[in-house]
XYZ file of C-alpha atoms in Angstrom:
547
model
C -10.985 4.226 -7.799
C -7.266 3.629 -8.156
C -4.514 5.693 -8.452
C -0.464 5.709 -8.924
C 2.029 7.927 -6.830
C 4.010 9.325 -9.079
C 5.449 9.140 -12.874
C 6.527 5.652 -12.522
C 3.369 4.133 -10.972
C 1.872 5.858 -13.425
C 3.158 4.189 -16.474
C 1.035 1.300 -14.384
C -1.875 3.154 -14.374
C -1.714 3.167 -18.573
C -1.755 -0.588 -18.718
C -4.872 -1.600 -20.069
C -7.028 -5.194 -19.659
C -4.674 -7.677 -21.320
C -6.774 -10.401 -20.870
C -6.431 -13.755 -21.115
C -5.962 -13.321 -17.184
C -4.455 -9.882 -17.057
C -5.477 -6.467 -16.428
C -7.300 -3.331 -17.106
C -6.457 -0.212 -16.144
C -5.547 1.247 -12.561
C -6.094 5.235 -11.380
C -7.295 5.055 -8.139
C -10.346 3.101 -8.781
C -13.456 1.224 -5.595
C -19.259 -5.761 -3.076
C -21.835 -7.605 -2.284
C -24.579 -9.875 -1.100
C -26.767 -8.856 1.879
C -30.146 -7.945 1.748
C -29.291 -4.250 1.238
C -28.007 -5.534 -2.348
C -31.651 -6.154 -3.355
C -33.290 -3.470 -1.639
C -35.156 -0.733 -2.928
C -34.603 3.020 -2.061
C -37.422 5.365 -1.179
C -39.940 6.314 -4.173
C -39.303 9.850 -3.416
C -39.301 12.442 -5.645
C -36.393 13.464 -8.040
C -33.102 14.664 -6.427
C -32.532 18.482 -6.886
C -29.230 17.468 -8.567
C -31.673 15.640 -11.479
C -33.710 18.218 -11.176
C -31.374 20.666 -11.746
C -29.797 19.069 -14.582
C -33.512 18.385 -16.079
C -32.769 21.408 -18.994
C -28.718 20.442 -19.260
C -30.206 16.762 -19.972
C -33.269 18.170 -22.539
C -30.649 19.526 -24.300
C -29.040 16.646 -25.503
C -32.373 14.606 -26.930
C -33.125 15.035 -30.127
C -36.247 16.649 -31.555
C -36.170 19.522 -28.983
C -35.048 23.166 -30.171
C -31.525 22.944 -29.360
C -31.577 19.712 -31.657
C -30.066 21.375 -34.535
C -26.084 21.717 -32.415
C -26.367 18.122 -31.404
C -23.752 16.138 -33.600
C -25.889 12.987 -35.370
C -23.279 11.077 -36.692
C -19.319 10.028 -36.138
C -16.828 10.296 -39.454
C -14.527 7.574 -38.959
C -11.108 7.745 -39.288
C -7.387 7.264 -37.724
C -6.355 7.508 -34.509
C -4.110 9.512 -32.740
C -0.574 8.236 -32.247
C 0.713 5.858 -29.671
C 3.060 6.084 -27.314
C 6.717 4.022 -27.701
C 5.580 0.648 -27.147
C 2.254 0.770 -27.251
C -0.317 -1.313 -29.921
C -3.715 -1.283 -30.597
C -5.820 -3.584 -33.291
C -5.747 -2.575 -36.580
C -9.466 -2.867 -36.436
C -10.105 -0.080 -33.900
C -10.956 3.496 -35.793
C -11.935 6.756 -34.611
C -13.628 10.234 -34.726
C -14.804 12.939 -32.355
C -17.941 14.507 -31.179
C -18.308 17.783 -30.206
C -20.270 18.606 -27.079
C -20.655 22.025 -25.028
C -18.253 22.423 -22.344
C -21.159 23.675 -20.156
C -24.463 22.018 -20.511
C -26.417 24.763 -18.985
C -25.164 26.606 -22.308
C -25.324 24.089 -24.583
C -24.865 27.135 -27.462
C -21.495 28.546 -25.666
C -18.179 27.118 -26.257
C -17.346 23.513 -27.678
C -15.192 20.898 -26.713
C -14.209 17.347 -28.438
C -14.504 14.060 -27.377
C -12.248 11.674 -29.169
C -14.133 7.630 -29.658
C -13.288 4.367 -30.878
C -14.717 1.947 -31.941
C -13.944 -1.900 -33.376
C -16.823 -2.965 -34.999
C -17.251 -6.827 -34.002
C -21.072 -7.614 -34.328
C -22.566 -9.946 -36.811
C -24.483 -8.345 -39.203
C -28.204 -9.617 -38.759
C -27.079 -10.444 -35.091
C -26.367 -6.933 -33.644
C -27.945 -5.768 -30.628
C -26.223 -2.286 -29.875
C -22.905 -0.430 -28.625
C -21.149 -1.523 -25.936
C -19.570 1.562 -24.549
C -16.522 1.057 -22.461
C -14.773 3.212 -19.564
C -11.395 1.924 -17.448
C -12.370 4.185 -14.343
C -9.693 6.506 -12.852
C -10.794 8.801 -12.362
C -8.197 10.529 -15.500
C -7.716 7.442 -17.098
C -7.625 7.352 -20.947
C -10.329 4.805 -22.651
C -9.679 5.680 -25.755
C -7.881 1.769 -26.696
C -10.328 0.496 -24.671
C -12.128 -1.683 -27.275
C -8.620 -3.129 -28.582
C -7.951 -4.649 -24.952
C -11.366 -5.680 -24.050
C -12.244 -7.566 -27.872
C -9.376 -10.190 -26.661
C -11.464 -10.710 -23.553
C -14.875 -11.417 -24.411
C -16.374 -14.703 -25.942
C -17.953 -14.668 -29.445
C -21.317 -14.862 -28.085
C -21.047 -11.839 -26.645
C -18.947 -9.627 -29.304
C -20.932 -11.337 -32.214
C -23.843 -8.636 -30.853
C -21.692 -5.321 -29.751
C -19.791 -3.622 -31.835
C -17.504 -1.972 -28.653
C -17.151 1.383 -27.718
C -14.486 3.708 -26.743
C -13.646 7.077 -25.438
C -11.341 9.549 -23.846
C -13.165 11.212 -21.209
C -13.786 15.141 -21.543
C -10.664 16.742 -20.206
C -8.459 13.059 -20.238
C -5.973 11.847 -22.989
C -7.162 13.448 -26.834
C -10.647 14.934 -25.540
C -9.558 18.427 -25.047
C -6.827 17.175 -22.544
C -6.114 19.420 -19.777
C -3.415 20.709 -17.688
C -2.639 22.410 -14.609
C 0.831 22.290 -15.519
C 1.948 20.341 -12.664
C 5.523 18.733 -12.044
C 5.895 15.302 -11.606
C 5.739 15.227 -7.404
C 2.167 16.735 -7.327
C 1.156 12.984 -7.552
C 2.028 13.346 -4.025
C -1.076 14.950 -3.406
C -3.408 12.601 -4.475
C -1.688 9.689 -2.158
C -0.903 11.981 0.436
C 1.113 10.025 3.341
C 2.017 11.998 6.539
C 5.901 12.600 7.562
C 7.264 10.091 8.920
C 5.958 11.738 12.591
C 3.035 12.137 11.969
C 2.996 15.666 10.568
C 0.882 17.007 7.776
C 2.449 20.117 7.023
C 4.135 18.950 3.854
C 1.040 17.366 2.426
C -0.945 21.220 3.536
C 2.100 22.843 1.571
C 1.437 20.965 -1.645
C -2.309 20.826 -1.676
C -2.050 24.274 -1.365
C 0.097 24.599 -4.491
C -1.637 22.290 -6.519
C -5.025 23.849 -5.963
C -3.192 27.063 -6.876
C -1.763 25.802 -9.863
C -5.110 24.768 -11.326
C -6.737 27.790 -10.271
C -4.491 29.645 -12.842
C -6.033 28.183 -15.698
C -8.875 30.016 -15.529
C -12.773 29.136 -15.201
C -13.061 25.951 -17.540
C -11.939 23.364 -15.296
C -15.002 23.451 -13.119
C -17.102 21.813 -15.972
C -15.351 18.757 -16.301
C -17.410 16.423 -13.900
C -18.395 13.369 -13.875
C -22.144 14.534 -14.235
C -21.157 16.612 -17.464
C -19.301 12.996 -18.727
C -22.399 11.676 -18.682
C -24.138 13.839 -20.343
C -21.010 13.362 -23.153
C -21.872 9.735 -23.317
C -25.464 10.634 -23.839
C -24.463 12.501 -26.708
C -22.194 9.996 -27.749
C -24.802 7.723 -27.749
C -26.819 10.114 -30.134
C -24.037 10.475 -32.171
C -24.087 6.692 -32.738
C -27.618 6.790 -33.814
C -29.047 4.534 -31.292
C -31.902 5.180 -28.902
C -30.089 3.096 -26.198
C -26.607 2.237 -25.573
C -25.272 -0.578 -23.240
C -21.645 0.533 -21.180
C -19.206 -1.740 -19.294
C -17.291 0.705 -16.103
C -14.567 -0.402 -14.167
C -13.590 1.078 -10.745
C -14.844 5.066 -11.327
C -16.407 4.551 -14.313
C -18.789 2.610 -11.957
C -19.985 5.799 -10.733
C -19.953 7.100 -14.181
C -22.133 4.839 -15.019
C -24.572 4.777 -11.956
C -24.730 8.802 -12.904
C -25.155 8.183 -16.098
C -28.035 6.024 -15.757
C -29.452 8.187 -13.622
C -29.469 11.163 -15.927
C -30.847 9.180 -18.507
C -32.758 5.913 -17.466
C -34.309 5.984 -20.476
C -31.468 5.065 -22.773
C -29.612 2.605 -21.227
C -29.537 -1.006 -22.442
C -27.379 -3.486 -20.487
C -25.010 -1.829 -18.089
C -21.740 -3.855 -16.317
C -20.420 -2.252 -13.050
C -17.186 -3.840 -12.096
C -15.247 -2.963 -8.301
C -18.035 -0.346 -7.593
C -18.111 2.996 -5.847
C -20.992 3.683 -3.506
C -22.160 7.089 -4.908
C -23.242 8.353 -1.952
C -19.670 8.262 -0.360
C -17.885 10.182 -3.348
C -15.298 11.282 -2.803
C -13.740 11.958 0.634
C -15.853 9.124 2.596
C -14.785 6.736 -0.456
C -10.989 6.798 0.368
C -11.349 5.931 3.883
C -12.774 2.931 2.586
C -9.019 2.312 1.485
C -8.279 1.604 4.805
C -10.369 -1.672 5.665
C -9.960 -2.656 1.840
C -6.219 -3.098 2.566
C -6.975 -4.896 5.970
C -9.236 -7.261 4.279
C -6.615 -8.277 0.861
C -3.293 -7.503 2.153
C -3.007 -11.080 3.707
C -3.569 -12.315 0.467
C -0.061 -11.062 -0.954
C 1.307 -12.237 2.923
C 0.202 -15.456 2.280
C 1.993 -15.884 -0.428
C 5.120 -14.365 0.976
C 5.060 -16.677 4.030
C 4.706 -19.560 1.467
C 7.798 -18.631 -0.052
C 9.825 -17.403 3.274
C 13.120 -19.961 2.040
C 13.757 -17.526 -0.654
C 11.785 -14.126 0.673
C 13.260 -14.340 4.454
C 9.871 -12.375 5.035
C 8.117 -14.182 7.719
C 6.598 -17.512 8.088
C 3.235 -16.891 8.811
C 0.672 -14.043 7.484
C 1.313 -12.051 10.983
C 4.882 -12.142 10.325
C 5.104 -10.621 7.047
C 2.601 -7.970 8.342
C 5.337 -6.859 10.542
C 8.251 -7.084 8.599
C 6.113 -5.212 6.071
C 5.108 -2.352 8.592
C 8.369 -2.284 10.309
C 10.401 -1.779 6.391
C 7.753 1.451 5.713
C 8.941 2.813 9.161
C 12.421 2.594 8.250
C 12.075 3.915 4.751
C 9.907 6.853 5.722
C 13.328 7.850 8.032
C 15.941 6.445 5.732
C 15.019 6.174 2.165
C 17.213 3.139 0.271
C 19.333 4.454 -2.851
C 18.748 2.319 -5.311
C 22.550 1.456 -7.480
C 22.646 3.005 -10.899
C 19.889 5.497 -10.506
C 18.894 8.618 -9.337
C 16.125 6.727 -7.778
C 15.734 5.747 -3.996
C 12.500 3.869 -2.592
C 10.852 5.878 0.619
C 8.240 4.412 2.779
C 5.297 6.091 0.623
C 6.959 4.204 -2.364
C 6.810 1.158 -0.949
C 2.930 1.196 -0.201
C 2.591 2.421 -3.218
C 4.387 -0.291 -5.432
C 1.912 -2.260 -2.505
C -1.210 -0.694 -3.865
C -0.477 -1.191 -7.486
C 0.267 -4.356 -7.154
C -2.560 -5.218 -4.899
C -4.915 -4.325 -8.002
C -4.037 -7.800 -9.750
C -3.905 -11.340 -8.052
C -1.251 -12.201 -11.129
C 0.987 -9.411 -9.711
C 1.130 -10.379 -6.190
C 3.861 -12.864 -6.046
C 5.758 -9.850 -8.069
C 4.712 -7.701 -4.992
C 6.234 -10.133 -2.515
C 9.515 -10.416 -4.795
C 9.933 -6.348 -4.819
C 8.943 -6.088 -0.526
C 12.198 -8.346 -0.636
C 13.855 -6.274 -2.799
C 12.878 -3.149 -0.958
C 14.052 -4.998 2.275
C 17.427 -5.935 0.863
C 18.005 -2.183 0.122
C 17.319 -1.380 3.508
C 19.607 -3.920 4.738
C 22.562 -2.699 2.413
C 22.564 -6.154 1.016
C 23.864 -7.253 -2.657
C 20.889 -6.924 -4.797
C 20.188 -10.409 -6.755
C 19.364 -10.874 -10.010
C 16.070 -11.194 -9.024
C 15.996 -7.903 -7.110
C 17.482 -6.384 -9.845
C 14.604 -7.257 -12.321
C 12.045 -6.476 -10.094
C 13.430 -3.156 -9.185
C 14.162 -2.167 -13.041
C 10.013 -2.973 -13.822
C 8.772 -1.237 -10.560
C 11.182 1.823 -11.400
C 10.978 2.257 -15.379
C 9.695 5.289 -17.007
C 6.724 4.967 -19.224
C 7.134 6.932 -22.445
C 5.571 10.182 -23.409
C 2.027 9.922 -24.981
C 1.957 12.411 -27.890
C -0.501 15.162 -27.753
C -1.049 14.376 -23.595
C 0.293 16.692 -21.523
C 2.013 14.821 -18.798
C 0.168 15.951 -15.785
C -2.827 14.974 -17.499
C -4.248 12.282 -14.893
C -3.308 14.497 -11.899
C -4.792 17.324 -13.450
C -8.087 15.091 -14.428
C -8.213 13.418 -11.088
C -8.002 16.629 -9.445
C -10.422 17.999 -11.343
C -13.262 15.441 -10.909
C -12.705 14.653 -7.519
C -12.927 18.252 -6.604
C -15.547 18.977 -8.639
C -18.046 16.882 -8.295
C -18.499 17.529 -4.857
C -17.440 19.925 -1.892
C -14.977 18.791 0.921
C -13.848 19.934 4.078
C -11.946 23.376 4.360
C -10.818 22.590 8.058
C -7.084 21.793 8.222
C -7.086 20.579 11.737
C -9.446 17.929 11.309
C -7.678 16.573 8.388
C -4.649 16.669 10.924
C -6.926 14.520 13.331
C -7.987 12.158 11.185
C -5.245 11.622 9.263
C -3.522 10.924 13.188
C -6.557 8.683 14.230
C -6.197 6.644 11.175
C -2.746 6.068 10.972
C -3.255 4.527 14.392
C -5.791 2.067 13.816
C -5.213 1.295 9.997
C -0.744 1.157 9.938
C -1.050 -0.385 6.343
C -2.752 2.708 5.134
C -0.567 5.046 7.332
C -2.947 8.085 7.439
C -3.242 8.216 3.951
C -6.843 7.889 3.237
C -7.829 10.401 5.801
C -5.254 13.473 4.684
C -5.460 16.202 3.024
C -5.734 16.931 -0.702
C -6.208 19.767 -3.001
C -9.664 19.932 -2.818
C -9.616 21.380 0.509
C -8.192 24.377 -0.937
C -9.728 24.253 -4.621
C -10.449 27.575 -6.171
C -14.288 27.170 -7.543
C -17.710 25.522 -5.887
C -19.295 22.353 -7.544
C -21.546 23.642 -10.329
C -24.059 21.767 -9.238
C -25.181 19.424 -6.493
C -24.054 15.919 -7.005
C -26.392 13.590 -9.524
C -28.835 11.360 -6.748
C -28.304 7.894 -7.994
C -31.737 5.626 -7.146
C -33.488 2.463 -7.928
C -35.920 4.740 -10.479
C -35.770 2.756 -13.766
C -35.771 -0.836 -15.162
C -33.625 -3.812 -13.939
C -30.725 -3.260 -16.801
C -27.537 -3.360 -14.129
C -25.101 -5.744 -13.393
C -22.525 -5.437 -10.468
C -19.653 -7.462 -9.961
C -17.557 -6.954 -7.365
C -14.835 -9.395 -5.673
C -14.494 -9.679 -1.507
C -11.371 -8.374 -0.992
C -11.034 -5.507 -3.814
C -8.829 -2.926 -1.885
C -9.339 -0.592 -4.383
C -13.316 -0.072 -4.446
C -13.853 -2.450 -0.876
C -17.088 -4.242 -0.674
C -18.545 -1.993 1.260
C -18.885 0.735 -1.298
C -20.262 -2.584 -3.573
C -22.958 -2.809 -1.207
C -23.745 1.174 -1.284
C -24.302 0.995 -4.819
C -26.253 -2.030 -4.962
C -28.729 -0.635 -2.061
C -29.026 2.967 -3.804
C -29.773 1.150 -7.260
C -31.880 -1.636 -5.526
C -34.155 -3.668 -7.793
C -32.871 -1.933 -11.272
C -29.479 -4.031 -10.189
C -28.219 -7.876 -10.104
C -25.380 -8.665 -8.107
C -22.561 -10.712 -8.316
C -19.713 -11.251 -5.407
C -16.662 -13.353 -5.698
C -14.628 -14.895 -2.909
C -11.622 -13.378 -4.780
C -9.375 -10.631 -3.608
C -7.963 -8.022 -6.667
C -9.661 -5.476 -8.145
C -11.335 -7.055 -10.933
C -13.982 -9.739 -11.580
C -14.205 -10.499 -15.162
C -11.896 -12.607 -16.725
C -9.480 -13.292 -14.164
C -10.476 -17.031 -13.073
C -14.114 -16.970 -11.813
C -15.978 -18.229 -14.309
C -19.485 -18.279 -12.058
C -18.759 -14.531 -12.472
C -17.650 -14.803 -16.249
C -20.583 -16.773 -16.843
C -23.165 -14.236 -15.248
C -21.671 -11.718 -17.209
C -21.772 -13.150 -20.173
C -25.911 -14.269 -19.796
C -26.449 -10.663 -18.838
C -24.841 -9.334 -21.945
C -26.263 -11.401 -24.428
C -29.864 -12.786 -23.062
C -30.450 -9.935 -20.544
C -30.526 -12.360 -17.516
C -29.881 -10.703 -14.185
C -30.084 -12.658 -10.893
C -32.959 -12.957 -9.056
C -31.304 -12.582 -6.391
C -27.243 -12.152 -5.089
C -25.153 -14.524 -6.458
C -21.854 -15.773 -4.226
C -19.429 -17.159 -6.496
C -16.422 -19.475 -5.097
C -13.076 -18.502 -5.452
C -11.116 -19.219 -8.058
C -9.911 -22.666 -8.547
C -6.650 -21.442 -10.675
């Protein structure tokens, strides 16, 4: 998972996968090797979430009575508009497909989900769809194929034409809205006071829980099972009987469910910086806490390297306490920043830190804006390299037409909420939240507090989907060492719930993605898995990076 803190982290969060050597996309989302990567789970029966979800499922295969409201085809077309600033290939078209906003009454109300598509395959040489998702959760996918195409080799789009979508509920698929102000991003990176206290971060789960709950009933079917059964019908719509996908961060999950749901028509599936889905989705965020441990020396490094021109610290423990000691200071006195309305608190700074944690290429950036931050503090002059770093951290990112602008909040709320229950019980968020932010400092409680969940108005709808090794060996996980996003231990839940239907590949690489970004043992696995179907025989360790 990964996720911004408010509307300026969140004009991050809409960058997209720029490769050569850049990025995909950020909201929250979150390794491998170990036995447990190649195990098997249980041969037990089917979960009662699949079971459950047996007629939803049914109802999306053709041939079967409800057949005739299924959608068999896509009319191709324009897409919507752009934000300022934005581009997308020429190439890239789209169209919608309608699907039932509640499975379980597949002939009740409709809802649309808007795809894309760049058509790229040979003819005579195409194998199938390559469907695409960034993760989030709430992140848009829509341009997805425009920023991957750039990325992958010939080989590999000379088979697939590629794929992609606005999740139900996220960007132009019926986009929803809680109609939430720009500071309830505080409530999904909730960080204590700067005592300790959680009463602020109570106060505005509380609010935001009772903002959504006044749109009504139809928020409670946008999950991340009912997703899957979109791509399913996407998938139908496409006229294939099986369709491969490539998920980052949560669209892991997405996928895992997904496959889950329908075994049957998956192809080739990529996982990259993987969510264990038996953790979703309180246990998950703690797992921001070690994640942080294990890659935030990777950024100190770098600052100690450079501690002539940083004044940071000269080794890796050094940094770590200038860093901690600068969040203590700005939780109790925020630094104004000149010419703006803007001043950078403690949560701000960790913030910026996560974002820019995502991406080895924006760690030296990271370093430059802790000095920044620092120089604040201090009431030094800013220099002009303070200055530029501040003016990128801080800009605004433009307005998104059609998109309401709490749509990710709402989305994230919505899914993380919804696809599973959480904890009603203030006081042990209170104790946890305390208990962390003594033995995890970089994380500062944050992981452990409270969100709007704990007050959300409506149940799940149904159980969560029971992701197992049932089905053939079609999965590919990649997953780097030090991802502080999606840590390896979550990696290594999904790989021993999937067992022998998955391959697994682990990089000695910190960032929170695999592909593309200088390992080419892991570019090369990928890139035999998506064309010849090879999956390791067993886990493969790839090096770090030499660049």
């Amino acid at each position: 998972m990964a996720v911004g803190a408010n509307p300026t982290f969140l004009a991050m969060a809409k960058l997209r996968r720029v490769i050569p050597r850049a990025r995909p996309a950020r909201l929250i989302c979150v390794a491998a090797l170990a036995a447990a990567a190649a195990a098997a789970c249980s041969s037990g029966a089917a979960s009662t979430a699949q079971a459950s979800t047996a007629q939803a499922s049914t109802a999306a295969q053709p041939g079967t009575a409800q057949s005739s409201s299924v959608q068999a085809s896509i009319s191709w077309g324009a897409c919507p508009p752009l934000a300022a600033g934005a581009t997308r290939n020429p190439r890239e078209k789209c169209g919608t497909v309608t699907v039932p906003l509640d499975y379980r009454h597949p002939g009740g109300k409709t809802i649309r989900i808007e795809v894309s598509e760049i058509a790229t395959a040979k003819p005579g040489h195409m194998r199938g769809y390559l469907l695409l998702n960034p993760g989030g959760p709430g992140l848009e996918g829509l341009d997805m194929p425009s920023t991957m195409a750039p990325a992958l080799p010939a080989s590999v789009l000379n088979e697939y034409d590629l794929i992609g979508f606005d999740p139900r509920g996220v960007g132009h698929s019926t986009p929803m809205s809680c109609g939430l102000p720009a500071s309830s991003i505080n409530a999904v990176f909730p960080y204590p006071a700067a005592n300790g206290s959680i009463e602020q971060n109570v106060a505005l789960a509380r609010t935001v829980a009772s903002d959504c709950a006044r749109i009504g009933n139809e928020l409670q079917y946008f999950t991340t099972a009912n997703t899957a059964r979109d791509m399913d019908r996407i998938r139908i719509a496409l006229g294939v009987e099986k369709i491969s996908y490539w998920g980052q961060s949560y669209g892991t999950y997405l996928g895992s469910v997904y496959t889950s749901l329908f075994p049957q028509h998956t192809d080739r599936m990529v996982l990259e910086g993987n969510v264990d889905p038996n953790d979703v989705w309180s246990q998950e965020t703690t797992l921001w806490n070690q994640g942080m441990v294990q890659h935030f020396p990777d950024a100190a490094r770098i600052a100690a390297a450079d501690h002539a021109q940083l004044g940071l610290g000269r080794t890796v423990a050094q940094v770590t306490r200038t860093y901690l000691a600068l969040a203590r200071h700005l939780d109790v006195t925020p630094a104004a920043v000149p010419g703006t309305q803007a001043a950078i608190t403690g949560a701000e700074l960790r913030d910026v830190t996560y974002q820019l944690l995502l991406h080895n290429s924006t760690l030296a950036p990271l370093t430059e804006f802790w000095k920044a931050a620092a120089d604040l503090a201090a009431g030094k002059p800013l220099t002009a390299t303070d200055k530029a770093v501040l003016q990128q951290v801080l800009a605004n990112s433009p307005a998104e037409p059609g998109v309401p602008q709490d749509n990710q909040v709402t989305m994230f709320m919505a899914l993380v909420c919804g696809d599973v229950a959480w904890s009603r019980d203030v006081t042990a968020y209170a104790t946890a939240t305390a208990a962390s932010r003594a033995k995890f400092p970089l994380t500062d409680g944050m992981p452990d507090n409270i969100v709007p969940c704990a007050f959300w108005s409506k149940a799940p709808i149904e159980p969560p989907v029971k992701v197992t090794s049932h089905g053939p060996r079609d999965i590919l996980l990649l997953q780097n060492e030090r991802d502080s996003a999606t840590p390896w231990a979550g990696a290594l839940g999904l790989a021993q719930a999937l067992g022998s239907r998955a391959g697994f590949v682990g990089v000695d690489n910190g960032g929170h993605y695999v592909y593309g970004v200088g390992s080419s043992c892991a570019d090369r696995a990928t890139v035999a898995f998506l064309t010849k179907g090879i999956v390791p025989a067993k886990p493969l360790s790839c090096p770090a990076p030499t660049s």
